[in-house]
């Protein structure tokens, strides 16, 4: 397949390129190659005559989206619309990367693909609207991921949670992490492998949850980072400050897939992926147990 990846220098984009290059012709487009919110700029996609267009571009600083809703909707929503319309015209498959923030977080068990979204933030609303626009190309996959960590770090957020925790620990800073907000972490390498599998196995078009398996609170996630690395900072659990940030965040946004397992495409558990990431990043050695 000839596959265009938009956002090729991003955290997920970087691993998508590496993973998909094994067996496919991959063209990576950076932000200087394409502005997804601008339809004319998106016409560049036509030059590559792709079979698949993967859109990882997003404005995903959640609090900033509350302050800049026009930008959130321009990049996340209209961007998705532009990509879907051009893919459709080309007869190409659209892949849109979405988020657990399409849910309000009131469910007490992991959300599956069948659950009805009810976003509570501008970011979540803009991504859910983007999912709807993506439907305008019947040949589409929507992959929902969450709490992403990957070797490149999020360019839009300047790193990821794992690196933030390790940096704080190395500086001997006391660390407080919420233990009342639950999510399913996603290792970008694993999400990239899932997408490769979906494309190669030609799974039915539609929506897939593609986080790592299982879920944890942010405190438990931090604890496991230090458990694996052997770092021993002053880590304490805390409760979510209702006045923190401008955006409302779902208190429980764990995701589970009822669809991938039917096609033998299950992801690893989050602890196993975290260990693999820490090895890839050089924080621990391959043979550390
Ligand atoms: N990070 C998370 O925890 C998380 C959680 C759930 C879902 N997601 C979704 O996963 C996807 C990938 O996230 P990520 O962590 O890989 O993000 P990222 O590292 O910030 O990567 C996004 C990429 O898109 C590019 N980009 C941003 N705005 C653009 C625009 N208007 N036009 C064209 N390119 C643009 C960025 O380039 P520049 O940096 O040069 O602008 C960057 O290369 C996003 O759709 C996000 O909504 C992320």
CSV table of C-alpha atoms and ligand atoms in Angstrom, one decimal:
chain,number,residue,atom,x,y,z
A,1,UNK,CA,0.0,0.0,0.0
A,2,UNK,CA,1.0,3.6,-0.5
A,3,UNK,CA,0.3,5.3,2.9
A,4,UNK,CA,0.6,9.0,3.7
A,5,UNK,CA,1.1,9.8,7.4
A,6,UNK,CA,0.1,13.4,8.4
A,7,UNK,CA,2.0,14.6,11.5
A,8,UNK,CA,5.0,12.4,10.7
A,9,UNK,CA,7.3,14.1,13.3
A,10,UNK,CA,4.8,13.6,16.1
A,11,UNK,CA,4.9,11.0,18.9
A,12,UNK,CA,2.5,8.6,17.1
A,13,UNK,CA,3.5,9.7,13.6
A,14,UNK,CA,7.2,8.8,14.2
A,15,UNK,CA,6.3,5.2,15.2
A,16,UNK,CA,3.7,4.9,12.4
A,17,UNK,CA,6.3,5.7,9.8
A,18,UNK,CA,8.8,3.2,11.3
A,19,UNK,CA,6.2,0.4,11.6
A,20,UNK,CA,4.4,0.9,8.3
A,21,UNK,CA,7.7,1.2,6.3
A,22,UNK,CA,8.0,-2.6,6.9
A,23,UNK,CA,6.1,-3.7,3.8
A,24,UNK,CA,4.6,-0.5,2.5
A,25,UNK,CA,5.5,2.7,0.7
A,26,UNK,CA,5.2,5.4,3.3
A,27,UNK,CA,5.2,9.2,2.8
A,28,UNK,CA,5.4,11.3,5.9
A,29,UNK,CA,4.1,14.8,5.9
A,30,UNK,CA,5.2,17.3,8.6
A,31,UNK,CA,3.3,20.5,9.6
A,32,UNK,CA,5.4,22.5,7.2
A,33,UNK,CA,4.3,20.1,4.3
A,34,UNK,CA,0.5,20.4,5.1
A,35,UNK,CA,-1.9,22.5,7.2
A,36,UNK,CA,-4.9,20.3,7.8
A,37,UNK,CA,-7.2,23.2,8.7
A,38,UNK,CA,-6.6,24.6,5.2
A,39,UNK,CA,-8.4,22.7,2.4
A,40,UNK,CA,-6.1,24.1,-0.3
A,41,UNK,CA,-3.1,23.0,1.6
A,42,UNK,CA,-4.6,19.5,2.0
A,43,UNK,CA,-4.7,19.2,-1.8
A,44,UNK,CA,-1.1,18.3,-1.6
A,45,UNK,CA,-2.4,14.8,-0.6
A,46,UNK,CA,-3.5,14.2,-4.2
A,47,UNK,CA,0.1,14.4,-5.5
A,48,UNK,CA,0.9,11.1,-3.7
A,49,UNK,CA,-2.0,9.1,-5.0
A,50,UNK,CA,-2.2,7.2,-1.7
A,51,UNK,CA,-4.2,4.1,-0.8
A,52,UNK,CA,-4.4,5.2,2.8
A,53,UNK,CA,-4.2,8.6,4.5
A,54,UNK,CA,-3.5,8.6,8.3
A,55,UNK,CA,-4.2,11.8,10.1
A,56,UNK,CA,-2.4,12.2,13.4
A,57,UNK,CA,-2.4,16.0,13.4
A,58,UNK,CA,-4.2,17.6,16.3
A,59,UNK,CA,-4.4,20.6,18.6
A,60,UNK,CA,-4.5,18.5,21.8
A,61,UNK,CA,-3.4,20.9,24.6
A,62,UNK,CA,-6.7,20.3,26.4
A,63,UNK,CA,-6.8,23.5,28.5
A,64,UNK,CA,-5.6,25.6,25.6
A,65,UNK,CA,-8.5,24.2,23.5
A,66,UNK,CA,-10.9,25.9,26.0
A,67,UNK,CA,-9.2,29.2,25.4
A,68,UNK,CA,-8.9,28.8,21.6
A,69,UNK,CA,-12.0,26.9,20.5
A,70,UNK,CA,-11.8,28.2,16.9
A,71,UNK,CA,-8.3,26.7,16.6
A,72,UNK,CA,-9.5,23.4,18.2
A,73,UNK,CA,-12.3,23.1,15.7
A,74,UNK,CA,-10.2,24.3,12.7
A,75,UNK,CA,-7.4,21.8,13.3
A,76,UNK,CA,-9.2,18.9,14.9
A,77,UNK,CA,-12.6,19.0,13.2
A,78,UNK,CA,-12.3,20.8,9.9
A,79,UNK,CA,-8.9,19.2,9.5
A,80,UNK,CA,-10.5,15.8,9.7
A,81,UNK,CA,-13.2,16.9,7.3
A,82,UNK,CA,-10.7,18.1,4.8
A,83,UNK,CA,-8.7,14.9,5.0
A,84,UNK,CA,-11.9,12.7,4.7
A,85,UNK,CA,-13.2,14.6,1.7
A,86,UNK,CA,-10.0,14.4,-0.2
A,87,UNK,CA,-9.5,10.7,0.7
A,88,UNK,CA,-13.0,10.0,-0.6
A,89,UNK,CA,-12.3,11.8,-3.8
A,90,UNK,CA,-9.1,9.8,-4.3
A,91,UNK,CA,-10.8,6.5,-3.4
A,92,UNK,CA,-8.4,6.2,-0.5
A,93,UNK,CA,-9.0,5.0,3.1
A,94,UNK,CA,-9.0,7.6,5.8
A,95,UNK,CA,-7.5,6.8,9.2
A,96,UNK,CA,-8.4,9.3,12.0
A,97,UNK,CA,-6.8,9.1,15.4
A,98,UNK,CA,-9.3,10.0,18.2
A,99,UNK,CA,-9.3,10.0,21.9
A,100,UNK,CA,-10.8,8.7,25.2
A,101,UNK,CA,-11.9,12.3,25.8
A,102,UNK,CA,-15.0,11.7,23.7
A,103,UNK,CA,-16.4,10.1,26.9
A,104,UNK,CA,-17.6,11.9,30.0
A,105,UNK,CA,-16.0,9.4,32.4
A,106,UNK,CA,-19.1,8.5,34.4
A,107,UNK,CA,-19.1,4.8,33.5
A,108,UNK,CA,-17.5,2.6,36.1
A,109,UNK,CA,-16.0,0.0,33.7
A,110,UNK,CA,-14.0,0.5,30.5
A,111,UNK,CA,-15.8,2.1,27.5
A,112,UNK,CA,-16.1,-0.1,24.4
A,113,UNK,CA,-16.7,0.9,20.8
A,114,UNK,CA,-20.5,0.4,21.5
A,115,UNK,CA,-20.7,3.1,24.2
A,116,UNK,CA,-22.3,6.4,23.3
A,117,UNK,CA,-19.8,9.3,23.6
A,118,UNK,CA,-20.6,12.4,25.6
A,119,UNK,CA,-17.6,14.7,25.6
A,120,UNK,CA,-17.2,17.3,28.4
A,121,UNK,CA,-14.4,19.5,26.9
A,122,UNK,CA,-13.8,21.5,23.8
A,123,UNK,CA,-11.1,19.1,22.8
A,124,UNK,CA,-13.3,16.1,23.2
A,125,UNK,CA,-16.2,17.8,21.4
A,126,UNK,CA,-13.9,18.8,18.5
A,127,UNK,CA,-12.6,15.2,18.2
A,128,UNK,CA,-16.0,13.6,18.3
A,129,UNK,CA,-17.2,16.0,15.6
A,130,UNK,CA,-14.1,15.0,13.6
A,131,UNK,CA,-15.1,11.4,14.0
A,132,UNK,CA,-18.5,12.3,12.4
A,133,UNK,CA,-16.9,14.1,9.5
A,134,UNK,CA,-14.6,11.1,9.0
A,135,UNK,CA,-17.7,9.0,8.4
A,136,UNK,CA,-18.2,11.1,5.2
A,137,UNK,CA,-15.6,8.8,3.6
A,138,UNK,CA,-17.2,5.3,4.0
A,139,UNK,CA,-13.7,3.8,3.7
A,140,UNK,CA,-12.5,4.9,7.1
A,141,UNK,CA,-11.0,3.6,10.3
A,142,UNK,CA,-11.2,5.6,13.5
A,143,UNK,CA,-8.7,4.6,16.2
A,144,UNK,CA,-9.3,5.9,19.7
A,145,UNK,CA,-6.2,6.0,21.9
A,146,UNK,CA,-5.4,7.6,25.3
A,147,UNK,CA,-2.6,8.8,27.5
A,148,UNK,CA,0.0,8.3,24.9
A,149,UNK,CA,3.7,7.6,25.4
A,150,UNK,CA,6.3,7.0,22.7
A,151,UNK,CA,10.0,7.5,22.1
A,152,UNK,CA,9.6,10.8,20.2
A,153,UNK,CA,7.4,12.5,22.9
A,154,UNK,CA,4.4,14.6,22.0
A,155,UNK,CA,5.5,17.5,20.0
A,156,UNK,CA,2.2,19.3,20.8
A,157,UNK,CA,2.7,18.8,24.6
A,158,UNK,CA,6.5,18.8,24.8
A,159,UNK,CA,7.1,15.2,26.0
A,160,UNK,CA,5.0,12.7,27.8
A,161,UNK,CA,4.0,11.7,31.4
A,162,UNK,CA,6.7,9.0,31.7
A,163,UNK,CA,9.5,11.4,30.9
A,164,UNK,CA,8.1,14.0,33.2
A,165,UNK,CA,8.0,11.6,36.1
A,166,UNK,CA,11.6,10.3,35.5
A,167,UNK,CA,12.9,13.9,35.2
A,168,UNK,CA,11.2,14.9,38.4
A,169,UNK,CA,12.6,11.8,40.2
A,170,UNK,CA,16.1,12.5,39.0
A,171,UNK,CA,15.9,16.0,40.3
A,172,UNK,CA,14.7,14.6,43.7
A,173,UNK,CA,11.5,16.7,43.4
A,174,UNK,CA,8.5,15.5,45.6
A,175,UNK,CA,5.9,14.2,43.3
A,176,UNK,CA,2.1,14.3,43.8
A,177,UNK,CA,-0.1,12.4,41.3
A,178,UNK,CA,-3.8,12.0,41.2
A,179,UNK,CA,-5.2,8.6,42.1
A,180,UNK,CA,-8.8,9.3,41.2
A,181,UNK,CA,-8.4,9.7,37.5
A,182,UNK,CA,-8.3,6.4,35.5
A,183,UNK,CA,-7.2,5.7,32.0
A,184,UNK,CA,-5.7,3.1,29.6
A,185,UNK,CA,-2.2,4.1,28.6
A,186,UNK,CA,-1.1,3.7,25.0
A,187,UNK,CA,2.4,2.9,23.8
A,188,UNK,CA,2.7,4.5,20.3
A,189,UNK,CA,4.7,1.5,19.0
A,190,UNK,CA,1.8,-0.8,19.9
A,191,UNK,CA,-0.9,1.5,18.4
A,192,UNK,CA,1.2,1.6,15.2
A,193,UNK,CA,1.3,-2.2,15.1
A,194,UNK,CA,-2.4,-2.4,15.6
A,195,UNK,CA,-3.1,0.0,12.7
A,196,UNK,CA,-0.7,-2.0,10.5
A,197,UNK,CA,-2.6,-5.1,11.4
A,198,UNK,CA,-6.0,-3.5,10.7
A,199,UNK,CA,-4.9,-2.3,7.3
A,200,UNK,CA,-3.1,-5.5,6.2
A,201,UNK,CA,-6.0,-7.8,7.4
A,202,UNK,CA,-8.5,-5.4,5.8
A,203,UNK,CA,-10.7,-5.3,8.9
A,204,UNK,CA,-14.2,-4.0,8.5
A,205,UNK,CA,-14.2,-0.2,8.3
A,206,UNK,CA,-15.3,1.6,11.4
A,207,UNK,CA,-14.3,2.5,14.9
A,208,UNK,CA,-11.6,0.6,17.0
A,209,UNK,CA,-10.3,1.2,20.5
A,210,UNK,CA,-6.6,0.8,20.3
A,211,UNK,CA,-5.1,1.5,23.7
A,212,UNK,CA,-3.0,-1.0,25.6
A,213,UNK,CA,-4.9,-3.5,27.6
A,214,UNK,CA,-6.1,-2.7,31.2
A,215,UNK,CA,-6.2,0.5,33.0
A,216,UNK,CA,-4.8,2.4,36.0
A,217,UNK,CA,-4.9,5.7,37.8
A,218,UNK,CA,-2.2,8.2,37.0
A,219,UNK,CA,-0.7,7.5,40.4
A,220,UNK,CA,-0.6,3.8,39.7
A,221,UNK,CA,1.0,4.6,36.4
A,222,UNK,CA,3.7,6.7,38.1
A,223,UNK,CA,4.3,4.0,40.7
A,224,UNK,CA,4.9,1.4,38.0
A,225,UNK,CA,7.4,3.7,36.2
A,226,UNK,CA,9.4,3.9,39.5
A,227,UNK,CA,8.9,0.2,40.2
A,228,UNK,CA,10.4,-0.8,36.9
A,229,UNK,CA,13.2,1.8,36.8
A,230,UNK,CA,14.2,1.4,40.4
A,231,UNK,CA,13.9,5.1,41.0
A,232,UNK,CA,12.6,5.9,44.5
A,233,UNK,CA,11.3,9.5,44.6
A,234,UNK,CA,8.9,10.9,47.3
A,235,UNK,CA,5.7,10.0,45.4
A,236,UNK,CA,2.4,10.6,47.0
A,237,UNK,CA,-1.2,10.1,45.7
A,238,UNK,CA,-3.5,13.1,45.6
A,239,UNK,CA,-7.1,14.0,44.6
A,240,UNK,CA,-8.1,15.9,41.5
A,241,UNK,CA,-8.3,19.6,42.2
A,242,UNK,CA,-11.7,20.7,40.7
A,243,UNK,CA,-10.1,24.1,39.9
A,244,UNK,CA,-7.2,22.6,38.0
A,245,UNK,CA,-7.1,23.7,34.4
A,246,UNK,CA,-9.8,25.2,32.2
A,247,UNK,CA,-10.9,21.9,30.7
A,248,UNK,CA,-13.1,19.3,32.4
A,249,UNK,CA,-11.5,15.8,32.3
A,250,UNK,CA,-13.3,12.5,32.4
A,251,UNK,CA,-12.5,10.9,35.8
A,252,UNK,CA,-12.7,7.4,34.3
A,253,UNK,CA,-11.9,7.0,30.6
A,254,UNK,CA,-10.5,3.5,30.4
A,255,UNK,CA,-11.0,2.0,27.0
A,256,UNK,CA,-11.5,-1.7,26.0
A,257,UNK,CA,-11.9,-3.1,22.5
A,258,UNK,CA,-14.6,-5.7,21.8
A,259,UNK,CA,-13.6,-5.8,18.2
A,260,UNK,CA,-9.8,-6.2,17.9
A,261,UNK,CA,-9.7,-9.5,19.7
A,262,UNK,CA,-12.1,-11.1,17.2
A,263,UNK,CA,-9.3,-10.5,14.6
A,264,UNK,CA,-6.4,-11.7,16.9
A,265,UNK,CA,-5.2,-8.1,17.1
A,266,UNK,CA,-5.1,-7.6,20.9
A,267,UNK,CA,-2.7,-5.1,22.3
A,268,UNK,CA,-0.3,-6.0,25.2
A,269,UNK,CA,-1.1,-5.0,28.8
A,270,UNK,CA,0.0,-1.5,29.8
A,271,UNK,CA,2.7,-2.7,32.3
A,272,UNK,CA,4.4,-4.8,29.6
A,273,UNK,CA,4.3,-1.9,27.1
A,274,UNK,CA,5.7,0.5,29.7
A,275,UNK,CA,8.6,-1.8,30.3
A,276,UNK,CA,9.2,-2.1,26.5
A,277,UNK,CA,9.1,1.7,26.3
A,278,UNK,CA,11.6,2.2,29.1
A,279,UNK,CA,14.0,-0.3,27.4
A,280,UNK,CA,13.5,1.5,24.0
A,281,UNK,CA,14.3,4.9,25.7
A,282,UNK,CA,17.4,3.5,27.4
A,283,UNK,CA,16.0,4.0,31.0
A,284,UNK,CA,16.5,0.3,31.8
A,285,UNK,CA,18.5,-2.4,30.1
A,286,UNK,CA,17.0,-5.2,28.0
A,287,UNK,CA,17.9,-7.9,30.6
A,288,UNK,CA,16.7,-6.0,33.7
A,289,UNK,CA,13.9,-8.0,35.4
B,1,LIG,N1,-0.9,12.6,23.3
B,1,LIG,C1,-1.9,12.0,23.9
B,1,LIG,O1,-1.9,11.7,25.1
B,1,LIG,C2,-3.2,11.6,23.1
B,1,LIG,C3,-4.2,11.0,23.8
B,1,LIG,C4,-5.4,10.6,23.0
B,1,LIG,C5,-5.4,10.9,21.7
B,1,LIG,N2,-4.4,11.5,21.1
B,1,LIG,C6,-4.4,11.8,19.6
B,1,LIG,O2,-3.4,11.1,19.0
B,1,LIG,C7,-2.9,11.8,17.9
B,1,LIG,C8,-1.4,11.9,17.9
B,1,LIG,O3,-1.0,12.5,19.1
B,1,LIG,P1,0.6,12.7,19.4
B,1,LIG,O4,0.8,12.6,20.9
B,1,LIG,O5,1.4,11.9,18.5
B,1,LIG,O6,0.7,14.3,19.0
B,1,LIG,P2,1.9,15.1,18.6
B,1,LIG,O7,3.2,14.5,19.0
B,1,LIG,O8,1.6,16.5,19.0
B,1,LIG,O9,1.9,15.0,17.0
B,1,LIG,C9,1.0,15.7,16.2
B,1,LIG,C10,1.7,16.0,14.9
B,1,LIG,O10,0.8,16.7,14.0
B,1,LIG,C11,1.4,17.9,13.6
B,1,LIG,N3,0.4,19.0,13.5
B,1,LIG,C12,-0.2,19.7,14.5
B,1,LIG,N4,-1.1,20.6,14.0
B,1,LIG,C13,-1.1,20.4,12.7
B,1,LIG,C14,-1.8,21.0,11.6
B,1,LIG,N5,-2.7,22.0,11.9
B,1,LIG,N6,-1.6,20.6,10.4
B,1,LIG,C15,-0.7,19.7,10.1
B,1,LIG,N7,0.0,19.0,11.0
B,1,LIG,C16,-0.2,19.4,12.3
B,1,LIG,C17,2.5,18.3,14.6
B,1,LIG,O11,3.5,19.1,14.0
B,1,LIG,P3,4.1,20.3,14.8
B,1,LIG,O12,4.4,19.8,16.2
B,1,LIG,O13,5.3,20.7,14.0
B,1,LIG,O14,3.0,21.4,14.9
B,1,LIG,C18,2.9,16.9,15.0
B,1,LIG,O15,3.9,16.4,14.1
B,1,LIG,C19,-3.7,13.2,17.9
B,1,LIG,O16,-4.7,13.1,17.0
B,1,LIG,C20,-4.2,13.3,19.3
B,1,LIG,O17,-5.5,14.0,19.3
B,1,LIG,C21,-3.2,11.9,21.7
